[in-house]
CSV table of C-alpha atoms in Angstrom, one decimal:
chain,number,residue,atom,x,y,z
E,1,GLY,CA,-41.8,-65.4,6.4
E,2,ALA,CA,-39.9,-68.6,7.0
E,3,GLY,CA,-36.3,-68.4,8.0
E,4,VAL,CA,-33.4,-70.5,7.1
E,5,SER,CA,-34.0,-74.2,7.9
E,6,GLN,CA,-31.6,-77.0,8.3
E,7,SER,CA,-31.9,-80.7,8.6
E,8,PRO,CA,-31.3,-82.9,10.4
E,9,SER,CA,-31.1,-81.0,13.6
E,10,ASN,CA,-28.7,-83.6,15.1
E,11,LYS,CA,-26.8,-86.4,13.4
E,12,VAL,CA,-24.8,-89.2,15.0
E,13,THR,CA,-22.6,-91.3,12.7
E,14,GLU,CA,-19.8,-93.8,12.8
E,15,LYS,CA,-16.3,-92.9,11.7
E,16,GLY,CA,-15.9,-93.6,8.0
E,17,LYS,CA,-19.5,-93.1,7.0
E,18,ASP,CA,-20.7,-90.4,4.6
E,19,VAL,CA,-23.2,-87.7,5.8
E,20,GLU,CA,-25.4,-85.2,4.0
E,21,LEU,CA,-26.6,-82.0,5.7
E,22,ARG,CA,-29.3,-79.9,4.1
E,23,CYS,CA,-30.0,-76.2,4.1
E,24,ASP,CA,-33.1,-74.4,2.9
E,25,PRO,CA,-32.3,-70.6,2.6
E,26,ILE,CA,-34.9,-67.8,2.8
E,27,SER,CA,-36.8,-67.6,-0.4
E,28,GLY,CA,-35.3,-65.2,-2.8
E,29,HIS,CA,-31.9,-65.0,-1.1
E,30,THR,CA,-29.2,-65.4,-3.7
E,31,ALA,CA,-26.2,-65.8,-1.4
E,32,LEU,CA,-25.7,-68.9,0.7
E,33,TYR,CA,-22.9,-69.7,3.2
E,34,TRP,CA,-21.8,-72.7,5.2
E,35,TYR,CA,-19.9,-72.3,8.4
E,36,ARG,CA,-18.6,-74.8,10.9
E,37,GLN,CA,-18.6,-74.2,14.7
E,38,SER,CA,-16.3,-76.5,16.6
E,39,LEU,CA,-16.5,-76.8,20.4
E,40,GLY,CA,-15.2,-73.6,22.0
E,41,GLN,CA,-14.4,-72.0,18.7
E,42,GLY,CA,-15.9,-69.3,16.6
E,43,LEU,CA,-17.5,-69.9,13.2
E,44,GLU,CA,-15.2,-71.1,10.5
E,45,PHE,CA,-16.2,-70.4,6.9
E,46,LEU,CA,-16.5,-73.4,4.6
E,47,ILE,CA,-18.1,-72.5,1.3
E,48,TYR,CA,-20.1,-69.8,-0.4
E,49,PHE,CA,-22.7,-69.8,-3.2
E,50,GLN,CA,-23.8,-66.7,-5.1
E,51,GLY,CA,-26.5,-67.1,-7.8
E,52,ASN,CA,-25.3,-69.2,-10.7
E,53,SER,CA,-21.6,-68.3,-10.1
E,54,ALA,CA,-19.0,-71.0,-9.3
E,55,PRO,CA,-18.9,-71.4,-5.5
E,56,ASP,CA,-16.1,-70.1,-3.4
E,57,LYS,CA,-14.7,-73.4,-1.9
E,58,SER,CA,-11.6,-71.8,-0.2
E,59,GLY,CA,-12.7,-72.7,3.3
E,60,LEU,CA,-13.3,-76.4,2.8
E,61,PRO,CA,-10.8,-78.2,5.1
E,62,SER,CA,-10.3,-81.3,2.9
E,63,ASP,CA,-11.4,-83.0,-0.3
E,64,ARG,CA,-13.8,-85.1,1.9
E,65,PHE,CA,-16.0,-82.0,2.0
E,66,SER,CA,-18.2,-80.9,-0.9
E,67,ALA,CA,-21.4,-78.9,-1.4
E,68,GLU,CA,-23.8,-78.2,-4.1
E,69,ARG,CA,-26.7,-75.9,-4.5
E,70,THR,CA,-29.5,-77.0,-6.8
E,71,GLY,CA,-31.7,-74.5,-8.6
E,72,GLY,CA,-30.2,-71.6,-6.8
E,73,SER,CA,-32.1,-72.6,-3.6
E,74,VAL,CA,-31.5,-75.7,-1.5
E,75,SER,CA,-27.9,-76.6,-0.6
E,76,THR,CA,-26.4,-79.9,0.5
E,77,LEU,CA,-23.1,-80.2,2.4
E,78,THR,CA,-21.6,-83.7,2.1
E,79,ILE,CA,-18.8,-85.1,4.2
E,80,GLN,CA,-17.3,-88.3,3.0
E,81,ARG,CA,-15.5,-90.8,5.2
E,82,THR,CA,-16.2,-88.8,8.3
E,83,GLN,CA,-13.6,-88.4,11.0
E,84,GLN,CA,-14.0,-87.6,14.7
E,85,GLU,CA,-12.5,-84.2,14.1
E,86,ASP,CA,-15.5,-83.4,11.9
E,87,SER,CA,-17.7,-83.3,14.9
E,88,ALA,CA,-19.1,-79.8,15.1
E,89,VAL,CA,-22.2,-77.7,14.5
E,90,TYR,CA,-22.7,-76.9,10.8
E,91,LEU,CA,-24.4,-73.6,10.3
E,92,CYS,CA,-26.0,-72.3,7.1
E,93,ALA,CA,-26.7,-68.7,6.4
E,94,SER,CA,-28.3,-66.8,3.5
E,95,SER,CA,-28.5,-63.2,2.5
E,96,GLN,CA,-30.5,-61.3,-0.1
E,97,SER,CA,-27.4,-60.3,-2.0
E,98,PRO,CA,-23.7,-60.7,-1.7
E,99,TYR,CA,-23.1,-57.0,-0.7
E,100,PRO,CA,-21.1,-56.8,2.4
E,101,ARG,CA,-23.6,-54.8,4.4
E,102,GLU,CA,-26.3,-57.4,3.8
E,103,THR,CA,-27.4,-59.2,6.9
E,104,GLN,CA,-26.7,-62.9,6.9
E,105,TYR,CA,-29.6,-64.9,8.4
E,106,PHE,CA,-28.6,-68.1,10.0
E,107,GLY,CA,-30.3,-71.4,10.4
E,108,PRO,CA,-30.4,-73.4,13.7
E,109,GLY,CA,-27.6,-75.6,12.5
E,110,THR,CA,-26.9,-79.4,12.4
E,111,ARG,CA,-25.0,-80.9,15.3
E,112,LEU,CA,-22.8,-83.7,13.9
E,113,LEU,CA,-21.2,-86.2,16.2
E,114,VAL,CA,-18.8,-88.7,14.7
E,115,LEU,CA,-18.2,-91.7,17.0
F,1,ALA,CA,-6.0,-62.0,6.4
F,2,GLN,CA,-8.4,-60.4,8.8
F,3,THR,CA,-8.6,-61.7,12.4
F,4,VAL,CA,-11.1,-61.0,15.2
F,5,THR,CA,-10.2,-61.4,18.9
F,6,GLN,CA,-12.6,-61.7,21.8
F,7,SER,CA,-10.5,-61.8,24.9
F,8,GLN,CA,-13.3,-62.6,27.4
F,9,PRO,CA,-14.4,-66.2,27.1
F,10,GLU,CA,-17.0,-65.7,29.8
F,11,MET,CA,-18.7,-62.7,31.4
F,12,SER,CA,-21.5,-62.3,33.9
F,13,VAL,CA,-23.8,-59.4,34.8
F,14,GLN,CA,-26.5,-58.8,37.3
F,15,GLU,CA,-30.0,-58.3,35.9
F,16,ALA,CA,-30.7,-54.7,35.2
F,17,GLU,CA,-27.0,-53.8,35.2
F,18,THR,CA,-24.7,-52.9,32.3
F,19,VAL,CA,-22.0,-55.1,30.8
F,20,THR,CA,-19.5,-54.5,28.0
F,21,LEU,CA,-18.1,-57.2,25.8
F,22,SER,CA,-14.7,-56.6,24.1
F,23,CYS,CA,-13.7,-57.2,20.5
F,24,THR,CA,-10.6,-56.2,18.6
F,25,TYR,CA,-9.8,-57.0,15.0
F,26,ASP,CA,-6.9,-56.7,12.6
F,27,THR,CA,-7.2,-55.5,9.1
F,28,SER,CA,-5.4,-53.5,6.5
F,29,GLU,CA,-8.6,-52.4,4.8
F,30,SER,CA,-9.9,-48.9,5.4
F,31,ASP,CA,-13.6,-49.7,4.9
F,32,TYR,CA,-15.4,-52.7,6.3
F,33,TYR,CA,-18.4,-53.9,8.3
F,34,LEU,CA,-18.5,-55.1,11.9
F,35,PHE,CA,-21.3,-57.1,13.5
F,36,TRP,CA,-22.3,-58.5,16.8
F,37,TYR,CA,-24.3,-61.8,16.7
F,38,LYS,CA,-26.0,-63.5,19.6
F,39,GLN,CA,-26.3,-67.3,19.8
F,40,PRO,CA,-28.7,-68.6,22.5
F,41,PRO,CA,-28.9,-72.3,23.4
F,42,SER,CA,-31.2,-72.8,20.4
F,43,ARG,CA,-28.0,-72.3,18.3
F,44,GLN,CA,-29.7,-69.8,16.0
F,45,MET,CA,-27.4,-66.9,15.3
F,46,ILE,CA,-29.2,-63.6,15.6
F,47,LEU,CA,-27.8,-60.2,14.4
F,48,VAL,CA,-27.7,-57.8,17.3
F,49,ILE,CA,-26.1,-54.8,15.8
F,50,ARG,CA,-24.0,-53.6,12.8
F,51,GLN,CA,-21.4,-50.9,12.3
F,52,GLU,CA,-20.1,-49.5,9.0
F,53,ALA,CA,-16.5,-48.4,9.4
F,54,TYR,CA,-17.0,-45.2,7.4
F,55,LYS,CA,-19.6,-44.0,9.8
F,56,GLN,CA,-18.1,-42.3,12.9
F,57,GLN,CA,-21.3,-42.4,14.9
F,58,ASN,CA,-21.6,-45.5,17.1
F,59,ALA,CA,-24.5,-47.8,16.2
F,60,THR,CA,-27.4,-48.2,18.7
F,61,GLU,CA,-30.2,-50.7,18.8
F,62,ASN,CA,-32.5,-50.2,21.9
F,63,ARG,CA,-30.5,-51.5,24.9
F,64,PHE,CA,-27.5,-52.5,22.7
F,65,SER,CA,-24.8,-50.0,21.6
F,66,VAL,CA,-21.3,-50.2,20.4
F,67,ASN,CA,-18.1,-48.3,21.1
F,68,PHE,CA,-16.3,-48.3,17.8
F,69,GLN,CA,-12.7,-47.0,17.9
F,70,LYS,CA,-11.4,-47.3,14.4
F,71,ALA,CA,-7.8,-46.3,15.1
F,72,ALA,CA,-7.6,-48.8,17.9
F,73,LYS,CA,-9.4,-51.4,15.9
F,74,SER,CA,-11.8,-52.0,18.8
F,75,PHE,CA,-15.5,-52.7,18.6
F,76,SER,CA,-17.1,-53.3,22.0
F,77,LEU,CA,-20.7,-54.1,22.7
F,78,LYS,CA,-22.5,-52.5,25.6
F,79,ILE,CA,-25.7,-54.1,26.9
F,80,SER,CA,-27.7,-51.8,29.2
F,81,ASP,CA,-30.5,-52.9,31.6
F,82,SER,CA,-29.5,-56.6,31.2
F,83,GLN,CA,-32.3,-59.1,31.0
F,84,LEU,CA,-32.3,-62.8,31.6
F,85,GLY,CA,-33.0,-63.3,27.9
F,86,ASP,CA,-29.7,-61.7,27.1
F,87,ALA,CA,-27.8,-64.8,28.3
F,88,ALA,CA,-26.1,-66.3,25.3
F,89,MET,CA,-22.9,-66.6,23.4
F,90,TYR,CA,-22.0,-63.3,21.7
F,91,PHE,CA,-19.8,-63.3,18.6
F,92,CYS,CA,-18.0,-60.3,17.0
F,93,ALA,CA,-17.6,-60.6,13.3
F,94,TYR,CA,-15.8,-58.7,10.5
F,95,ARG,CA,-16.7,-58.4,6.8
F,96,SER,CA,-14.6,-57.0,4.1
F,97,PRO,CA,-16.0,-54.4,1.7
F,98,ARG,CA,-15.0,-56.6,-1.2
F,99,GLY,CA,-17.9,-58.5,-2.7
F,100,ASN,CA,-18.5,-62.2,-2.1
F,101,THR,CA,-16.7,-62.5,1.2
F,102,PRO,CA,-17.7,-64.4,4.3
F,103,LEU,CA,-17.9,-63.2,7.8
F,104,VAL,CA,-14.8,-63.6,10.0
F,105,PHE,CA,-15.8,-64.5,13.6
F,106,GLY,CA,-14.1,-64.2,17.0
F,107,LYS,CA,-14.3,-67.2,19.3
F,108,GLY,CA,-17.2,-65.7,21.3
F,109,THR,CA,-18.0,-64.6,24.8
F,110,ARG,CA,-20.5,-66.5,26.9
F,111,LEU,CA,-22.6,-64.1,28.9
F,112,SER,CA,-24.5,-65.1,32.0
F,113,VAL,CA,-27.2,-63.0,33.5
F,114,ILE,CA,-27.7,-63.4,37.2
F,115,ALA,CA,-31.2,-62.7,38.6
């Protein structure tokens, strides 16, 4: 079946602009995660959605970052007033359930460059 | 908070040889899950192998195996009969047994395979 998809693949924007990144999880997966991968760094957790529960926003670095998940499926990560330090690869992952042993399946990511 | 450390930023191996990637972690939890993910240039994170801390037996998946030393909090990945397609970034990751928790990643090891 189809895997996790993300769009756009690459995004170049000017400092101060808003950007939206999209994630389509695997059909039927209830858990969805956003991670950020900065150059030379590991993945940093941003936000987590599970079913209809309130999301875990504990990893969001500032109030310029927000995310939503509509209908328990597609998710959008929005970065307002982008800064150069926001440049990174943004990865989305989904899993069938939130249980810790469940494999998280990752999308190919969106590479964001803020000029 | 849990942390994951990968002390080898880069490694190289001759084709058909064996290489071991190191990973240590810090946690106060007694039960947890450990993962190795592979990230090729396509950016897609792919699960290589998973270890459940309550299992004493080391996990094995074809040419990939781990050496899990719970007391030492060490989780190394051994790749046997290395192939050119194994060249990638490898990330070690930790997951708490508590529900609804994200993966905690190390900073990765870049593996090169020399023909």
